[in-house]
């Protein structure tokens, strides 16, 4: 399985299918990709804030790909001419060869609930979305057994490094990758602090870097 970090909370996950999560491309100062160059099978969205919904609709249309998101976002995407599948917290759906489950997150999100996503396209990946630390992350770990956890560490709007390290301990993935930091001055932090505090293996990715998860 390959993982590419496009900065902020945007990841490309390539396993049995090619999935982009929270495709904040235009306006993302860390992302070098162009919307027109992105090739995917599935577009997954955790919540409706502009830095997460981003260019989801355009990317889905360009690729004739499905958007998977909470019901209200899916309805909005379809009203804009994209193909979408709505799910909700506790539920899930299989698209092509990938199983996606929706789990809780605690954050604001306009008119919809925020969420995290379990994306199982070769190895299960937990994308926490924007969230604080919460104790039921332990249940998420026990039920879905994510191999990889993508966790926000930037503080102010989400967990900081210390809380994210506690989240990693609750979830107990094989590998944790920090996200949602250093995009803007308001969420500046040193990811080495997270790596120092976490009790699981941490991989600190550079923006636009792709790695293979074995």
Coordinates of N, CA, C and O in Angstrom, one line a residue, residues 37-193:
X37 N -4.6 17.1 -12.5 CA -3.6 15.9 -12.6 C -4.0 14.8 -11.7 O -3.4 13.7 -11.8
X38 N -4.9 14.9 -10.8 CA -5.2 13.9 -9.8 C -6.1 12.8 -10.4 O -7.1 13.1 -11.0
X39 N -5.6 11.6 -10.3 CA -6.3 10.4 -10.8 C -6.7 9.5 -9.7 O -5.8 9.0 -9.0
X40 N -8.0 9.3 -9.5 CA -8.5 8.5 -8.3 C -9.7 7.7 -8.7 O -10.4 8.0 -9.7
X41 N -10.0 6.7 -7.9 CA -11.2 5.9 -8.0 C -12.3 6.3 -7.0 O -13.5 6.2 -7.3
X42 N -11.9 6.9 -5.9 CA -12.8 7.2 -4.8 C -12.3 8.5 -4.1 O -11.1 8.7 -4.0
X43 N -13.2 9.4 -3.8 CA -13.0 10.6 -3.1 C -13.7 10.5 -1.7 O -14.9 10.4 -1.7
X44 N -12.9 10.6 -0.6 CA -13.5 10.4 0.7 C -13.3 11.7 1.5 O -12.3 12.4 1.4
X45 N -14.4 12.1 2.2 CA -14.5 13.4 2.8 C -14.9 13.3 4.3 O -15.9 12.6 4.5
X46 N -14.1 13.9 5.2 CA -14.5 13.7 6.6 C -15.5 14.7 7.1 O -16.3 14.4 8.0
X47 N -15.5 16.0 6.6 CA -16.5 17.0 6.9 C -16.4 18.1 6.0 O -15.6 18.2 5.0
X48 N -17.3 19.1 6.2 CA -17.6 20.1 5.1 C -16.8 21.3 5.2 O -17.0 22.2 4.3
X49 N -15.9 21.5 6.1 CA -15.0 22.7 6.1 C -14.2 22.8 4.8 O -13.8 21.7 4.3
X50 N -14.0 24.0 4.3 CA -13.3 24.2 3.0 C -12.0 23.5 2.9 O -11.6 23.1 1.8
X51 N -11.3 23.4 4.0 CA -9.9 22.8 4.0 C -10.0 21.3 4.1 O -8.9 20.6 4.2
X52 N -11.2 20.7 3.9 CA -11.3 19.3 3.9 C -12.2 18.8 2.7 O -11.8 18.0 1.9
X53 N -13.4 19.5 2.5 CA -14.2 19.2 1.3 C -13.4 19.6 0.1 O -13.4 19.0 -0.9
X54 N -12.8 20.8 0.2 CA -11.8 21.3 -0.8 C -12.3 21.1 -2.2 O -13.4 21.6 -2.6
X55 N -11.6 20.4 -3.0 CA -11.9 20.2 -4.5 C -12.5 18.9 -4.8 O -12.4 18.3 -5.9
X56 N -13.2 18.3 -3.7 CA -13.8 17.0 -3.9 C -14.7 16.8 -5.1 O -14.6 15.9 -5.8
X57 N -15.6 17.8 -5.3 CA -16.6 17.7 -6.3 C -15.9 17.7 -7.7 O -16.2 16.9 -8.6
X58 N -15.0 18.6 -7.9 CA -14.3 18.7 -9.2 C -13.5 17.5 -9.5 O -13.5 17.0 -10.6
X59 N -12.8 17.0 -8.5 CA -12.0 15.8 -8.7 C -12.9 14.6 -9.0 O -12.5 13.8 -9.9
X60 N -14.0 14.4 -8.3 CA -14.9 13.3 -8.6 C -15.4 13.4 -10.0 O -15.5 12.4 -10.7
X61 N -15.8 14.6 -10.4 CA -16.3 14.7 -11.8 C -15.2 14.4 -12.8 O -15.5 13.7 -13.8
X62 N -14.0 14.9 -12.6 CA -12.9 14.7 -13.5 C -12.6 13.2 -13.7 O -12.2 12.8 -14.8
X63 N -12.8 12.4 -12.6 CA -12.4 11.0 -12.7 C -13.6 10.1 -12.8 O -13.4 8.8 -12.7
X64 N -14.8 10.6 -12.8 CA -16.0 9.8 -12.8 C -16.0 8.9 -11.5 O -16.3 7.7 -11.6
X65 N -15.5 9.5 -10.4 CA -15.3 8.7 -9.2 C -16.4 9.0 -8.2 O -17.1 10.1 -8.3
X66 N -16.6 8.1 -7.3 CA -17.6 8.3 -6.2 C -17.0 9.1 -5.1 O -15.9 8.9 -4.6
X67 N -17.8 10.1 -4.6 CA -17.6 10.7 -3.3 C -18.2 9.9 -2.2 O -19.4 9.5 -2.3
X68 N -17.5 9.6 -1.2 CA -18.1 9.0 0.0 C -17.9 10.0 1.2 O -16.9 10.4 1.5
X69 N -19.1 10.3 1.8 CA -19.1 11.3 2.8 C -20.4 11.1 3.6 O -21.3 10.3 3.2
X70 N -20.5 11.9 4.7 CA -21.8 11.8 5.5 C -22.9 12.3 4.6 O -22.7 13.0 3.6
X71 N -24.1 11.8 4.9 CA -25.3 11.9 4.0 C -25.5 13.3 3.4 O -25.7 13.5 2.2
X72 N -25.4 14.4 4.3 CA -25.7 15.7 3.8 C -24.6 16.2 2.8 O -25.0 16.9 1.8
X73 N -23.4 15.9 3.0 CA -22.4 16.3 2.0 C -22.6 15.5 0.7 O -22.4 16.1 -0.4
X74 N -22.9 14.2 0.8 CA -23.2 13.5 -0.4 C -24.4 14.1 -1.2 O -24.3 14.2 -2.4
X75 N -25.4 14.5 -0.5 CA -26.5 15.1 -1.2 C -26.1 16.5 -1.8 O -26.5 16.8 -3.0
X76 N -25.3 17.2 -1.1 CA -24.8 18.5 -1.7 C -23.9 18.2 -2.9 O -24.1 18.9 -4.0
X77 N -23.1 17.2 -2.9 CA -22.2 16.9 -4.0 C -23.0 16.5 -5.2 O -22.8 16.9 -6.4
X78 N -24.1 15.7 -5.0 CA -25.0 15.3 -6.1 C -25.7 16.4 -6.7 O -25.9 16.5 -7.9
X79 N -26.1 17.4 -5.8 CA -26.7 18.6 -6.4 C -25.8 19.4 -7.3 O -26.3 20.2 -8.1
X80 N -24.5 19.2 -7.1 CA -23.5 19.9 -8.0 C -23.1 19.1 -9.1 O -22.1 19.4 -9.8
X81 N -23.7 17.9 -9.3 CA -23.4 17.1 -10.5 C -22.4 16.0 -10.3 O -22.1 15.3 -11.2
X82 N -22.0 15.8 -9.1 CA -21.0 14.7 -8.8 C -21.8 13.4 -8.4 O -22.9 13.5 -7.9
X83 N -21.1 12.3 -8.5 CA -21.7 11.0 -8.1 C -21.2 10.8 -6.6 O -20.0 10.9 -6.3
X84 N -22.2 10.5 -5.7 CA -21.8 10.4 -4.3 C -22.6 9.3 -3.6 O -23.7 8.9 -4.0
X85 N -22.0 8.7 -2.6 CA -22.6 7.8 -1.7 C -22.6 8.3 -0.3 O -21.5 8.6 0.3
X86 N -23.8 8.5 0.3 CA -23.8 9.0 1.7 C -23.8 7.8 2.7 O -24.4 6.8 2.5
X87 N -23.0 8.0 3.7 CA -23.1 7.1 4.9 C -23.2 7.9 6.1 O -23.3 9.1 6.1
X88 N -23.2 7.2 7.3 CA -23.3 8.0 8.5 C -22.5 7.3 9.6 O -22.0 6.1 9.4
X89 N -22.3 7.9 10.7 CA -21.5 7.4 11.8 C -22.0 6.1 12.3 O -23.1 5.9 12.6
X90 N -21.1 5.1 12.3 CA -21.4 3.7 12.7 C -21.7 2.8 11.5 O -21.7 1.6 11.6
X91 N -21.9 3.5 10.3 CA -22.2 2.7 9.1 C -21.0 2.7 8.1 O -19.9 3.1 8.5
X92 N -21.2 2.1 7.0 CA -20.2 2.1 6.0 C -20.7 1.6 4.7 O -21.8 1.3 4.5
X93 N -19.7 1.5 3.7 CA -20.1 1.1 2.4 C -18.9 0.5 1.7 O -17.7 0.9 2.0
X94 N -19.1 -0.4 0.7 CA -18.0 -0.9 -0.1 C -18.1 -0.3 -1.5 O -19.2 -0.4 -2.1
X95 N -17.1 0.4 -1.9 CA -17.0 1.0 -3.2 C -15.8 0.3 -4.0 O -14.7 0.3 -3.5
X96 N -16.1 -0.3 -5.1 CA -15.1 -1.0 -5.9 C -14.5 -2.1 -4.9 O -15.3 -3.0 -4.5
X97 N -13.3 -2.0 -4.6 CA -12.6 -3.1 -3.8 C -12.3 -2.5 -2.4 O -11.5 -3.2 -1.7
X98 N -12.9 -1.4 -2.0 CA -12.5 -0.7 -0.8 C -13.7 -0.6 0.2 O -14.8 -0.1 -0.2
X99 N -13.5 -1.0 1.4 CA -14.5 -0.9 2.4 C -14.2 0.4 3.2 O -13.1 0.6 3.7
X100 N -15.2 1.2 3.4 CA -15.1 2.5 4.2 C -16.1 2.5 5.3 O -17.3 2.3 5.0
X101 N -15.7 2.8 6.5 CA -16.6 2.9 7.6 C -16.4 4.4 8.2 O -15.4 5.0 8.1
X102 N -17.5 4.9 8.7 CA -17.5 6.2 9.3 C -17.6 6.1 10.8 O -18.4 5.4 11.4
X103 N -16.7 6.8 11.5 CA -16.6 6.8 13.0 C -16.7 8.2 13.5 O -16.5 9.2 12.7
X104 N -16.9 8.4 14.8 CA -17.1 9.7 15.3 C -15.8 10.6 15.3 O -14.7 10.1 15.2
X105 N -16.0 11.9 15.2 CA -15.0 12.9 15.5 C -15.7 14.0 16.2 O -16.9 14.2 16.1
X106 N -14.9 14.8 17.0 CA -15.5 15.9 17.7 C -14.9 17.2 17.2 O -13.7 17.4 17.4
X107 N -15.7 18.0 16.6 CA -15.2 19.2 15.9 C -16.5 19.9 15.4 O -17.6 19.4 15.6
X108 N -16.4 21.1 14.9 CA -17.5 21.8 14.3 C -17.5 21.5 12.8 O -16.5 21.1 12.3
X109 N -18.7 21.6 12.1 CA -18.7 21.2 10.7 C -19.9 21.8 10.0 O -20.6 21.1 9.2
X110 N -20.2 23.1 10.2 CA -21.3 23.6 9.5 C -22.6 22.9 9.8 O -23.0 22.8 11.0
X111 N -23.3 22.4 8.8 CA -24.6 21.8 9.0 C -24.6 20.3 9.2 O -25.6 19.6 9.2
X112 N -23.4 19.7 9.1 CA -23.2 18.3 9.2 C -22.3 17.9 10.4 O -21.6 18.7 10.9
X113 N -22.4 16.6 10.8 CA -21.5 16.1 11.8 C -20.1 15.9 11.2 O -20.0 15.4 10.1
X114 N -19.1 16.1 11.9 CA -17.7 15.7 11.5 C -17.6 14.2 11.7 O -18.3 13.6 12.4
X115 N -16.6 13.7 11.1 CA -16.4 12.2 11.2 C -14.9 11.9 11.0 O -14.2 12.6 10.4
X116 N -14.6 10.7 11.4 CA -13.4 10.0 11.0 C -13.7 8.9 10.0 O -14.9 8.5 9.9
X117 N -12.7 8.4 9.3 CA -13.0 7.3 8.4 C -12.0 6.2 8.6 O -10.8 6.4 8.8
X118 N -12.5 5.0 8.5 CA -11.7 3.8 8.4 C -11.7 3.4 6.9 O -12.8 3.1 6.3
X119 N -10.6 3.4 6.3 CA -10.5 3.1 4.8 C -9.7 1.8 4.7 O -8.4 1.8 4.9
X120 N -10.3 0.7 4.3 CA -9.6 -0.6 4.2 C -9.5 -0.9 2.7 O -10.4 -1.5 2.1
X121 N -8.4 -0.6 2.1 CA -8.1 -0.9 0.7 C -7.0 -1.8 0.5 O -6.8 -2.3 -0.6
X122 N -6.3 -2.2 1.5 CA -5.3 -3.2 1.5 C -4.9 -3.5 3.0 O -4.9 -4.6 3.5
X123 N -4.6 -2.4 3.7 CA -4.4 -2.4 5.1 C -5.4 -1.4 5.7 O -5.6 -0.3 5.1
X124 N -6.1 -1.6 6.8 CA -7.0 -0.6 7.3 C -6.3 0.7 7.8 O -5.4 0.6 8.6
X125 N -6.8 1.8 7.3 CA -6.2 3.1 7.6 C -7.3 3.9 8.4 O -8.5 4.0 7.9
X126 N -7.0 4.5 9.5 CA -7.9 5.4 10.2 C -7.5 6.8 10.0 O -6.4 7.2 10.4
X127 N -8.3 7.5 9.3 CA -8.1 9.0 9.1 C -9.0 9.6 10.1 O -10.2 9.6 10.0
X128 N -8.4 10.3 11.1 CA -9.2 10.8 12.2 C -10.0 12.0 11.9 O -10.9 12.5 12.7
X129 N -9.8 12.7 10.7 CA -10.4 13.9 10.5 C -9.9 15.0 11.4 O -8.9 14.9 12.0
X130 N -10.7 16.0 11.6 CA -10.4 17.0 12.6 C -11.1 16.6 13.9 O -12.4 16.5 13.9
X131 N -10.4 16.5 15.0 CA -11.0 16.0 16.2 C -10.1 16.3 17.4 O -8.9 16.6 17.3
X132 N -10.8 16.3 18.6 CA -10.1 16.3 19.8 C -9.8 14.9 20.2 O -10.2 13.9 19.5
X133 N -9.1 14.7 21.3 CA -8.9 13.4 21.9 C -10.2 12.9 22.6 O -10.9 13.7 23.2
X134 N -10.6 11.7 22.4 CA -11.8 11.2 23.1 C -11.6 9.7 23.4 O -10.9 9.0 22.6
X135 N -12.1 9.2 24.5 CA -11.8 7.9 25.0 C -12.3 6.8 24.1 O -11.7 5.7 24.1
X136 N -13.3 7.0 23.3 CA -13.8 6.0 22.4 C -12.9 5.7 21.2 O -13.1 4.7 20.4
X137 N -11.8 6.4 21.1 CA -10.8 6.0 20.2 C -10.2 4.6 20.5 O -9.8 3.9 19.6
X138 N -10.3 4.2 21.7 CA -9.9 2.9 22.1 C -10.8 1.8 21.4 O -10.4 0.8 20.9
X139 N -12.1 2.1 21.4 CA -13.1 1.2 20.7 C -12.8 1.2 19.2 O -12.9 0.1 18.6
X140 N -12.5 2.3 18.6 CA -12.2 2.4 17.2 C -11.0 1.4 16.9 O -11.0 0.7 16.0
X141 N -10.0 1.5 17.8 CA -8.9 0.6 17.6 C -9.2 -0.8 17.8 O -8.8 -1.7 17.0
X142 N -10.1 -1.2 18.8 CA -10.4 -2.5 19.0 C -11.3 -3.1 17.9 O -11.2 -4.3 17.6
X143 N -12.2 -2.3 17.4 CA -13.2 -2.8 16.4 C -12.5 -2.9 15.0 O -12.6 -4.0 14.4
X144 N -11.8 -1.9 14.6 CA -11.3 -1.8 13.2 C -9.9 -2.2 13.1 O -9.4 -2.4 12.0
X145 N -9.1 -2.2 14.2 CA -7.7 -2.6 14.2 C -6.9 -1.9 13.1 O -6.3 -2.6 12.2
X146 N -6.9 -0.6 13.0 CA -6.2 0.1 12.0 C -4.7 -0.2 12.0 O -4.1 -0.2 13.1
X147 N -4.1 -0.5 10.9 CA -2.7 -0.7 10.7 C -2.0 0.7 10.8 O -0.9 0.8 11.3
X148 N -2.7 1.7 10.2 CA -2.1 3.0 10.1 C -3.1 4.0 10.6 O -4.3 4.0 10.3
X149 N -2.7 5.0 11.5 CA -3.6 6.0 11.9 C -3.0 7.4 11.5 O -1.8 7.7 11.7
X150 N -3.8 8.2 10.9 CA -3.5 9.5 10.4 C -4.1 10.5 11.4 O -5.4 10.6 11.5
X151 N -3.3 11.2 12.2 CA -3.8 12.0 13.4 C -3.4 13.4 13.3 O -2.2 13.8 13.1
X152 N -4.4 14.3 13.5 CA -4.1 15.8 13.6 C -3.3 16.1 14.8 O -3.5 15.6 15.9
X153 N -2.3 17.0 14.7 CA -1.4 17.4 15.8 C -1.3 18.9 16.0 O -0.6 19.3 16.9
X154 N -1.9 19.7 15.1 CA -1.6 21.1 15.1 C -2.1 22.0 16.2 O -1.7 23.1 16.4
X155 N -3.0 21.4 17.0 CA -3.6 22.2 18.1 C -4.5 23.3 17.6 O -4.9 23.4 16.4
X156 N -5.0 24.1 18.5 CA -6.0 25.2 18.3 C -7.3 24.7 17.7 O -8.3 24.9 18.4
X157 N -7.4 24.0 16.6 CA -8.6 23.5 16.1 C -8.8 22.0 16.2 O -9.9 21.5 16.0
X158 N -7.7 21.3 16.6 CA -7.7 19.9 16.8 C -6.9 19.5 18.0 O -6.4 20.4 18.7
X159 N -6.6 18.2 18.1 CA -5.6 17.8 19.1 C -4.3 18.4 18.9 O -3.9 18.7 17.7
X160 N -3.5 18.6 19.9 CA -2.1 18.9 19.8 C -1.2 17.7 19.9 O -1.8 16.6 19.9
X161 N 0.1 17.8 19.8 CA 1.0 16.7 19.8 C 0.8 15.8 21.0 O 0.8 14.5 20.9
X162 N 0.6 16.4 22.2 CA 0.5 15.6 23.4 C -0.8 14.8 23.4 O -0.8 13.6 23.7
X163 N -1.9 15.4 23.0 CA -3.1 14.7 23.0 C -3.1 13.6 21.9 O -3.7 12.5 22.0
X164 N -2.5 13.9 20.7 CA -2.4 13.0 19.6 C -1.6 11.7 20.1 O -1.9 10.6 19.6
X165 N -0.6 11.9 20.9 CA 0.2 10.8 21.4 C -0.7 9.9 22.3 O -0.6 8.7 22.2
X166 N -1.5 10.5 23.1 CA -2.5 9.7 23.9 C -3.5 9.0 23.0 O -3.8 7.9 23.2
X167 N -3.9 9.7 21.9 CA -4.8 9.0 21.0 C -4.2 7.8 20.3 O -4.8 6.8 20.2
X168 N -2.9 7.9 19.9 CA -2.2 6.8 19.3 C -2.1 5.6 20.3 O -2.3 4.5 19.9
X169 N -2.0 5.9 21.6 CA -1.9 4.9 22.6 C -3.2 4.1 22.7 O -3.3 2.9 22.8
X170 N -4.3 4.9 22.6 CA -5.7 4.3 22.7 C -6.0 3.5 21.4 O -6.5 2.4 21.5
X171 N -5.6 4.0 20.3 CA -5.9 3.3 19.0 C -5.0 2.1 18.8 O -5.5 1.1 18.3
X172 N -3.8 2.3 19.2 CA -2.8 1.2 19.0 C -2.6 0.7 17.6 O -2.6 -0.5 17.3
X173 N -2.3 1.6 16.7 CA -2.0 1.2 15.3 C -0.6 0.7 15.2 O 0.2 0.9 16.1
X174 N -0.2 0.1 14.1 CA 1.2 -0.3 13.9 C 2.0 1.0 13.7 O 3.1 1.1 14.1
X175 N 1.4 1.9 12.9 CA 2.1 3.1 12.5 C 1.2 4.3 12.7 O 0.0 4.2 12.4
X176 N 1.7 5.4 13.1 CA 0.9 6.7 13.2 C 1.7 7.7 12.3 O 2.9 7.8 12.4
X177 N 0.9 8.5 11.6 CA 1.5 9.6 10.8 C 0.7 10.9 11.2 O -0.5 11.0 11.2
X178 N 1.5 11.9 11.6 CA 0.9 13.2 12.0 C 0.4 14.0 10.7 O 1.0 13.9 9.6
X179 N -0.7 14.8 10.9 CA -1.2 15.6 9.8 C -1.8 16.9 10.5 O -1.8 17.1 11.7
X180 N -2.4 17.7 9.6 CA -3.1 18.9 10.0 C -2.2 19.8 10.9 O -2.6 20.2 12.0
X181 N -1.0 20.1 10.4 CA -0.1 21.0 11.1 C 0.8 21.7 10.1 O 1.0 21.2 9.0
X182 N 1.3 22.9 10.5 CA 2.2 23.7 9.7 C 1.7 24.2 8.3 O 2.4 24.7 7.5
X183 N 0.4 24.0 8.1 CA -0.2 24.5 6.8 C -0.3 26.0 6.9 O 0.0 26.8 6.0
X184 N -0.7 26.5 8.1 CA -0.8 27.9 8.4 C -0.1 28.2 9.7 O 0.1 27.3 10.6
X185 N 0.1 29.5 10.0 CA 0.8 29.9 11.2 C 0.0 29.5 12.5 O 0.6 29.2 13.5
X186 N -1.3 29.5 12.4 CA -2.1 29.1 13.5 C -2.0 27.7 14.0 O -2.3 27.4 15.2
X187 N -1.5 26.8 13.2 CA -1.3 25.4 13.6 C 0.1 25.0 13.4 O 0.4 23.8 13.0
X188 N 1.1 25.9 13.7 CA 2.5 25.6 13.6 C 2.8 24.6 14.8 O 2.4 24.9 16.0
X189 N 3.6 23.6 14.5 CA 4.1 22.8 15.6 C 5.2 21.9 15.1 O 5.4 21.8 13.9
X190 N 6.0 21.3 16.0 CA 7.1 20.4 15.6 C 6.6 19.0 15.7 O 6.3 18.5 16.8
X191 N 6.5 18.3 14.6 CA 6.0 16.9 14.7 C 7.0 15.9 15.5 O 6.5 14.9 15.9
X192 N 8.2 16.4 15.7 CA 9.1 15.6 16.5 C 8.6 15.4 17.9 O 8.9 14.4 18.6
X193 N 7.9 16.4 18.4 CA 7.3 16.3 19.7 C 6.3 15.1 19.8 O 6.3 14.3 20.8

